Short mmCIF file of N, CA, C and O in Angstrom, two decimals:
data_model
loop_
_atom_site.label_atom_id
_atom_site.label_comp_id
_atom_site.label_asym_id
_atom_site.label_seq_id
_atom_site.Cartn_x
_atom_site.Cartn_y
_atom_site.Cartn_z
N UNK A 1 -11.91 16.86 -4.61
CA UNK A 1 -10.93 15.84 -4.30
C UNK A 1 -10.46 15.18 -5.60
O UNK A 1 -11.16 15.06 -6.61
N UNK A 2 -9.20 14.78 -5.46
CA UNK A 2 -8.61 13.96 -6.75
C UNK A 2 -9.31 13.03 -6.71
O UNK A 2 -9.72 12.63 -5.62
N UNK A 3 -9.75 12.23 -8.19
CA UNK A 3 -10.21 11.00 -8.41
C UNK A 3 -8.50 9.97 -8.50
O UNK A 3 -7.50 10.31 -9.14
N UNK A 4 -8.60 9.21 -7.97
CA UNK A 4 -7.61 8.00 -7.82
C UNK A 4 -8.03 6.99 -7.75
O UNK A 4 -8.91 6.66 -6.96
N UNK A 5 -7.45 6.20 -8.65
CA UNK A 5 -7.98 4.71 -9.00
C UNK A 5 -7.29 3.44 -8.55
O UNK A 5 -6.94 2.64 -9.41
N UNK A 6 -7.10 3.22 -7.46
CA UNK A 6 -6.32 1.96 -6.96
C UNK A 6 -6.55 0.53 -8.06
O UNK A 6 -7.64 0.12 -8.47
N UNK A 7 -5.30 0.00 -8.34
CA UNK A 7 -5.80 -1.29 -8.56
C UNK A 7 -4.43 -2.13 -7.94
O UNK A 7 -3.51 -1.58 -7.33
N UNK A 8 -4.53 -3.48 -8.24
CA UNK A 8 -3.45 -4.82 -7.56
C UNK A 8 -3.50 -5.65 -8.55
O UNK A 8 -4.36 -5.96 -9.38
N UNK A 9 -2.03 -6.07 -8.26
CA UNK A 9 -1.90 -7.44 -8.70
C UNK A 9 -0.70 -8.21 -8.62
O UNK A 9 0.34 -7.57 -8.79
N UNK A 10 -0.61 -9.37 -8.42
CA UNK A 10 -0.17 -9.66 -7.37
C UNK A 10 -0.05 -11.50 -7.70
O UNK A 10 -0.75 -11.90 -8.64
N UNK A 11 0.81 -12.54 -6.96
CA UNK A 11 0.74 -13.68 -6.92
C UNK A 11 1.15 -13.96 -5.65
O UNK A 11 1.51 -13.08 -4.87
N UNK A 12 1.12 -15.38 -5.33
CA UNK A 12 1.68 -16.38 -4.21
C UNK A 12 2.97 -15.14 -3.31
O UNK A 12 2.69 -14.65 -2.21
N UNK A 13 4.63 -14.75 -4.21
CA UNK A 13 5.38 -14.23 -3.47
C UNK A 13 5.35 -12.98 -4.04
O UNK A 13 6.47 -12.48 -3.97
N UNK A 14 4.62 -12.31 -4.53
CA UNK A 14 4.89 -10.43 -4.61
C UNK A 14 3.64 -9.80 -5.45
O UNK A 14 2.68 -10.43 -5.91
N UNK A 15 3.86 -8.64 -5.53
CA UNK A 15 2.46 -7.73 -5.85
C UNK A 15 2.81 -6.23 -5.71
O UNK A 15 3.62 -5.68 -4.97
N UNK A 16 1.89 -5.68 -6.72
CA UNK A 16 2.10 -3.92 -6.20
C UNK A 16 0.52 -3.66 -6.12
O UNK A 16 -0.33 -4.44 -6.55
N UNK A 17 0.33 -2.71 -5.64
CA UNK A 17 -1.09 -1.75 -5.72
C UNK A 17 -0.40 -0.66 -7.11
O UNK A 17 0.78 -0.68 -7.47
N UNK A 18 -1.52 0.23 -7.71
CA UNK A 18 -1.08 0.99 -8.71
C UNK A 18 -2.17 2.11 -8.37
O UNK A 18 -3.37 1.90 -8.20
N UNK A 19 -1.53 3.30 -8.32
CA UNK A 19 -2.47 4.91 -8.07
C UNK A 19 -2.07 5.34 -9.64
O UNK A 19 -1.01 5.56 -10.20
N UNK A 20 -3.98 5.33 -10.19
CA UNK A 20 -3.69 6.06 -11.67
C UNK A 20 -4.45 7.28 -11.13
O UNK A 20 -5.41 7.03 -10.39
N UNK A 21 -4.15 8.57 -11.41
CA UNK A 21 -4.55 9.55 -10.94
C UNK A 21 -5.16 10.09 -12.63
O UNK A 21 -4.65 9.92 -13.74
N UNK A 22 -6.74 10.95 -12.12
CA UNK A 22 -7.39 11.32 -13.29
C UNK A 22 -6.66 12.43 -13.59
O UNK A 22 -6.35 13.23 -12.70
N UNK A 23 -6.21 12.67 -15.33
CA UNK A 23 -5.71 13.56 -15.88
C UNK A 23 -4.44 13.40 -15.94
O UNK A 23 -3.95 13.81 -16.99
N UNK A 24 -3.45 12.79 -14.91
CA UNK A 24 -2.12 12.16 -15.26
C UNK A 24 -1.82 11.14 -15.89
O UNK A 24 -2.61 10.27 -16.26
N UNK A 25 -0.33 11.15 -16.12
CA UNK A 25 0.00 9.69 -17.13
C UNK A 25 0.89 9.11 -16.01
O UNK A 25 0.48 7.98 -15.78
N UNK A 26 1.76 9.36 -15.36
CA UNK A 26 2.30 9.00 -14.25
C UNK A 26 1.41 8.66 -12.75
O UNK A 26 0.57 9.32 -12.14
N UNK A 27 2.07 7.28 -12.49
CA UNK A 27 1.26 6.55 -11.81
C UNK A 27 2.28 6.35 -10.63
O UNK A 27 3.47 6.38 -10.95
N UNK A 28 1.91 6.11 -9.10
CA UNK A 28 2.60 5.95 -8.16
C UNK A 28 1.91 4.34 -7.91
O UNK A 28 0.90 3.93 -8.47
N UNK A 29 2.56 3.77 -7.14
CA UNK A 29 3.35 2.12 -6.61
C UNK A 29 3.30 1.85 -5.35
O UNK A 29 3.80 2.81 -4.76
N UNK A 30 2.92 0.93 -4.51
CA UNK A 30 3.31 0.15 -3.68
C UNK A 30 3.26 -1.06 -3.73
O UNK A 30 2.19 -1.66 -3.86
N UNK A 31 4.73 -1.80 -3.59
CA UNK A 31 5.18 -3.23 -3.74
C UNK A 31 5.22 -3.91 -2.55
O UNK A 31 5.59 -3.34 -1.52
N UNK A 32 4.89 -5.06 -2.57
CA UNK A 32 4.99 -5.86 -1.65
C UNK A 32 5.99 -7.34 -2.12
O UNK A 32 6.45 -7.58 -3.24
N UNK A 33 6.12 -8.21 -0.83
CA UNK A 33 6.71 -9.38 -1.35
C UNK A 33 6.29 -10.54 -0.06
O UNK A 33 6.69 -10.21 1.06
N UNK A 34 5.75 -11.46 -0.12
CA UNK A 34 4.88 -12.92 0.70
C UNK A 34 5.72 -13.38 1.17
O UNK A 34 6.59 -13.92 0.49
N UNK A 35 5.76 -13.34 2.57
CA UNK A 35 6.25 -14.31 3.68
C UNK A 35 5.34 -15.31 4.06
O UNK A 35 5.05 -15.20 5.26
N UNK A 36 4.82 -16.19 3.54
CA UNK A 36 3.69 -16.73 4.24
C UNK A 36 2.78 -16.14 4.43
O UNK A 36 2.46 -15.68 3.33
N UNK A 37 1.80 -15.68 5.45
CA UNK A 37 0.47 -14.97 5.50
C UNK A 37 1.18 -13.92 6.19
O UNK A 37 0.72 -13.42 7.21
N UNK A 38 2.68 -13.45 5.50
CA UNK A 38 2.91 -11.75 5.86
C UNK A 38 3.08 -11.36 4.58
O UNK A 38 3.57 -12.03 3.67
N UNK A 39 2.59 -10.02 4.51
CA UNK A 39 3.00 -8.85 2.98
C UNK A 39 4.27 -8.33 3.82
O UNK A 39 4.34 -8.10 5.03
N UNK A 40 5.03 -8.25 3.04
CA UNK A 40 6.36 -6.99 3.19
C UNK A 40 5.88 -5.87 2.57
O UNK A 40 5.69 -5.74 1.36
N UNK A 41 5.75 -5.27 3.21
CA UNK A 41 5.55 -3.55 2.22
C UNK A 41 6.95 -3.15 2.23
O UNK A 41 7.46 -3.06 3.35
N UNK A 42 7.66 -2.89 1.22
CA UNK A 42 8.93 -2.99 0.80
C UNK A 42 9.46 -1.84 0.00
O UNK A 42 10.66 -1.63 -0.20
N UNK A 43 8.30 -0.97 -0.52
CA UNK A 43 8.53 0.27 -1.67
C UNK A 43 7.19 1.26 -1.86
O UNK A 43 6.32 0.65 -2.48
N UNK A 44 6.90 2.20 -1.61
CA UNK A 44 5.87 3.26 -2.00
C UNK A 44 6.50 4.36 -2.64
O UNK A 44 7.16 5.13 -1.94
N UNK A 45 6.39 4.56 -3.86
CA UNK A 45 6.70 5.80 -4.92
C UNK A 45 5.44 6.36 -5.18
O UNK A 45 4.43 5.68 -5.35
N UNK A 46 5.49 7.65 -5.22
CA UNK A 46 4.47 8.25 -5.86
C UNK A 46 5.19 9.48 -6.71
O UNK A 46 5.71 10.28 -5.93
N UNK A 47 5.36 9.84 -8.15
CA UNK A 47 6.25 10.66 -8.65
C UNK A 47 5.85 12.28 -8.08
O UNK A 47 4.80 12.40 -7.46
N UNK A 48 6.70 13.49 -8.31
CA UNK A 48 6.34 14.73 -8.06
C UNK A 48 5.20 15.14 -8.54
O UNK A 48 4.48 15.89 -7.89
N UNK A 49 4.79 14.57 -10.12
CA UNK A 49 3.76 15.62 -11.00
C UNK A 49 2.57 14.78 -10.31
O UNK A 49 1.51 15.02 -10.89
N UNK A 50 2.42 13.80 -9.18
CA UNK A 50 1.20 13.55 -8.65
C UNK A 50 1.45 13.29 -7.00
O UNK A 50 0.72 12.64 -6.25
N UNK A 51 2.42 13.85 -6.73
CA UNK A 51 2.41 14.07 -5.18
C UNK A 51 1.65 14.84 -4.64
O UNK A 51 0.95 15.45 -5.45
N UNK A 52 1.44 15.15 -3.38
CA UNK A 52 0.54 15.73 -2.59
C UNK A 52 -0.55 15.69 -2.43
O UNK A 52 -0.96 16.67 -1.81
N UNK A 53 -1.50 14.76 -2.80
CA UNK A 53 -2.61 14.59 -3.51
C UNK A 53 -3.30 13.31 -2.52
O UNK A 53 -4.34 12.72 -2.80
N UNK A 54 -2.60 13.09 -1.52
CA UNK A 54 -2.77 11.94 -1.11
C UNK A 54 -2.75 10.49 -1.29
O UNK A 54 -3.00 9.62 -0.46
N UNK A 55 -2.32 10.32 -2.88
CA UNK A 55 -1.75 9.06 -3.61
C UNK A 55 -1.28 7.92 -3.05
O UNK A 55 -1.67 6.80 -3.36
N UNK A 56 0.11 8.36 -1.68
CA UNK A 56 0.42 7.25 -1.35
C UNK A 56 -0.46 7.05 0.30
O UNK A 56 -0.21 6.06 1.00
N UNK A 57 -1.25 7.90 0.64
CA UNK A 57 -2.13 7.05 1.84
C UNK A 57 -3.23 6.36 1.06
O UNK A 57 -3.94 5.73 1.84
N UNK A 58 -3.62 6.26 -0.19
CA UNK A 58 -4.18 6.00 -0.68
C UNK A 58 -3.89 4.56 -0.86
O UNK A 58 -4.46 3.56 -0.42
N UNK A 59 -2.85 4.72 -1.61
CA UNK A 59 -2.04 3.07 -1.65
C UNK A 59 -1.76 2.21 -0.53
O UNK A 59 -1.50 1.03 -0.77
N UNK A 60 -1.76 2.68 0.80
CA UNK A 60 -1.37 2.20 2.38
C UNK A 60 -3.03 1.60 2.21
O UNK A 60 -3.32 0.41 2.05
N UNK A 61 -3.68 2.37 2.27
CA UNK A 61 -5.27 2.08 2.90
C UNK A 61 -5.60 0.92 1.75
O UNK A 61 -6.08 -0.12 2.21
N UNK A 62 -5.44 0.96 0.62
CA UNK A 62 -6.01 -0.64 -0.08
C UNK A 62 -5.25 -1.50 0.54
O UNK A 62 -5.84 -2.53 0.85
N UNK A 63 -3.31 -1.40 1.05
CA UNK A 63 -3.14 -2.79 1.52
C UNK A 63 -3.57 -2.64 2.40
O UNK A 63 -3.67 -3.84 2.67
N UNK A 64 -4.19 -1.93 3.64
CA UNK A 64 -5.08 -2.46 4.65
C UNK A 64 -6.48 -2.82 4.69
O UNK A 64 -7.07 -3.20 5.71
N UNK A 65 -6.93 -2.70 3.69
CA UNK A 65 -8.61 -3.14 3.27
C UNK A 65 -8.08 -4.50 3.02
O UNK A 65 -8.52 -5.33 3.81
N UNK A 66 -7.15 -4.97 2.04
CA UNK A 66 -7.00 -6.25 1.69
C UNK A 66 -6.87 -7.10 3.11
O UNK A 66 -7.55 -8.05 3.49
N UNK A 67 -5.87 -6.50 3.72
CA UNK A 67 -5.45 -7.84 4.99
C UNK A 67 -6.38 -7.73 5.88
O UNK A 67 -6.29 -8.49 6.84
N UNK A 68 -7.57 -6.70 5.83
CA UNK A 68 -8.54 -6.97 6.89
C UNK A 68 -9.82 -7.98 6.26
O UNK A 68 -10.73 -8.59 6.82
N UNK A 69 -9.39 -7.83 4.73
CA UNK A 69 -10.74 -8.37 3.94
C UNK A 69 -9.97 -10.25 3.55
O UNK A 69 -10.65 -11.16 3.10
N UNK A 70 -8.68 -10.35 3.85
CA UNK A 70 -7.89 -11.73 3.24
C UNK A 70 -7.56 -12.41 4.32
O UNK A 70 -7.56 -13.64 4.25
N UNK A 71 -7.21 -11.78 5.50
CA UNK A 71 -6.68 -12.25 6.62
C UNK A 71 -4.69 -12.27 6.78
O UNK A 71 -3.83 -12.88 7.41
N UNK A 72 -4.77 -11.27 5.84
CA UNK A 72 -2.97 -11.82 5.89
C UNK A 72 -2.53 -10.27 6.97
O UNK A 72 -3.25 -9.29 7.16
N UNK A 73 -1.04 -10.56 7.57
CA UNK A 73 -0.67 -9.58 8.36
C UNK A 73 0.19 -8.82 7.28
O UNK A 73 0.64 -9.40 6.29
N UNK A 74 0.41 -7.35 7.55
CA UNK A 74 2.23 -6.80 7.20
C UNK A 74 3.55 -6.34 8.08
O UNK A 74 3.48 -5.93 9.24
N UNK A 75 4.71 -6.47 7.36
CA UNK A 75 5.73 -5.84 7.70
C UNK A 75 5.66 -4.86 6.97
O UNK A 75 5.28 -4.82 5.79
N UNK A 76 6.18 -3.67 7.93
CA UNK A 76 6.35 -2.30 7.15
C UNK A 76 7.36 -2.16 6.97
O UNK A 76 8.17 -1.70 7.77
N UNK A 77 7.63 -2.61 5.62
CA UNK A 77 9.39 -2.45 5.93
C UNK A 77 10.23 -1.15 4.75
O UNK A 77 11.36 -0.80 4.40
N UNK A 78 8.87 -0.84 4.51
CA UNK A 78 9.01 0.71 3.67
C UNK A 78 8.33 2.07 4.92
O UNK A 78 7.32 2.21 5.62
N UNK A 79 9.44 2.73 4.66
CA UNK A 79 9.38 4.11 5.36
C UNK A 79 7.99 4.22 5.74
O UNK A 79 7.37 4.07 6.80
N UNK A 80 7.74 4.49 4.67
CA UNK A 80 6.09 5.39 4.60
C UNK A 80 5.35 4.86 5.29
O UNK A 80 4.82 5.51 6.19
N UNK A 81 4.99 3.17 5.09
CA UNK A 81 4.10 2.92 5.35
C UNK A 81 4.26 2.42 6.57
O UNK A 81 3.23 2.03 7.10
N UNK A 82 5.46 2.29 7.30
CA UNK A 82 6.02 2.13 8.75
C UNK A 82 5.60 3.49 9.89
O UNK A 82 5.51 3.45 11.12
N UNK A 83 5.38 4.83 8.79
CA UNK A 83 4.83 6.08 9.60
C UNK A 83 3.65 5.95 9.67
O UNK A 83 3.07 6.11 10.74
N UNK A 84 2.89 5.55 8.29
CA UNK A 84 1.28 5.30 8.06
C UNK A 84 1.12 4.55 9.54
O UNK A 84 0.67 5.33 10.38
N UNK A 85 1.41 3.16 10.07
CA UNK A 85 1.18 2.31 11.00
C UNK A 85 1.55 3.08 12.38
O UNK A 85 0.96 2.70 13.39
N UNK A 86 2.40 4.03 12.47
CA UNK A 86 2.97 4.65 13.85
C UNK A 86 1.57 5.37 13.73
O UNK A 86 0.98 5.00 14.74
N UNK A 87 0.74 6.19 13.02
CA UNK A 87 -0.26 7.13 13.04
C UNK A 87 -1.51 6.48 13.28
O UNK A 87 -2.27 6.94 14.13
N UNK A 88 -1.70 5.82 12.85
CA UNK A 88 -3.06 4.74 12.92
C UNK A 88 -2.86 3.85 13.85
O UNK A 88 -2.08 3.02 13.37
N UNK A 89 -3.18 3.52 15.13
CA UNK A 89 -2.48 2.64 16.32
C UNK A 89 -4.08 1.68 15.91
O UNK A 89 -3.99 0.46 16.06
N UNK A 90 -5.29 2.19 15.48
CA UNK A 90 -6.02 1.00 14.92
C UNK A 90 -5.35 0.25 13.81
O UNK A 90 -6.09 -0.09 12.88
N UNK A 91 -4.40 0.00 13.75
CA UNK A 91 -3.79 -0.89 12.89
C UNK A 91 -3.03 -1.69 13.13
O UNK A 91 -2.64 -2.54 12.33
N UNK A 92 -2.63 -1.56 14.39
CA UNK A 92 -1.72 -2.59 15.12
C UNK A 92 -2.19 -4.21 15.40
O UNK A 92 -1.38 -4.98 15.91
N UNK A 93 -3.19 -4.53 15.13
CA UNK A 93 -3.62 -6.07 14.61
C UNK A 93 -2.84 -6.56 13.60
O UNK A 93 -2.38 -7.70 13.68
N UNK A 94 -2.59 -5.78 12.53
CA UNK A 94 -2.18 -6.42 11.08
C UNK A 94 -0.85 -6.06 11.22
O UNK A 94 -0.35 -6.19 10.10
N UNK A 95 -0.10 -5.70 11.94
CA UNK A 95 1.62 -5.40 11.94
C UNK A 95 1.74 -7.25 12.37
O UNK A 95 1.13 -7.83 13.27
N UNK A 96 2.68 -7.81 11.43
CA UNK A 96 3.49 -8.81 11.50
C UNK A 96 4.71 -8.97 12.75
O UNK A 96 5.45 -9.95 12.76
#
């Protein structure tokens, strides 16, 4: 399996997660932006030379560790992670 290294960061109104993948220099993204105790998931990129790899469920699953571990809800208001939530119906607590 690929090693992938999630990290965040983030304030009061916005934040991304960051996928550094071992052996690449290109890194894939998911952005968010604070409604109150909602995340907007708003953007997930993950470039070609580290696609397929599972990168961006990777990036979905830390913002759902966070809002189960912070208490905040999301809007999916990026593609991806609007399919991520149609697939996982255990996730329908944290949809905003």
């Amino acid at each position: 399996m690929t090693e992938v290294t999630i990290t965040h960061e983030g304030n009061e109104t916005s934040g991304k997660y960051t996928a550094e993948v071992a052996g690449a220099e290109e890194t894939g993204k998911l952005t968010w932006k604070a409604r109150g105790n909602v995340r907007i998931a708003d953007h997930t990129v993950v470039p070609p030379a580290i696609g397929g790899r599972g990168v961006a469920a990777r990036l979905v699953e830390a913002l759902i560790a966070d809002a189960r571990n912070q208490g905040f809800k999301i809007d999916p208001q990026c593609s991806y992670v609007a399919a991520k939530f149609k697939r996982n119906p255990d996730w329908a607590d944290l949809l905003a």
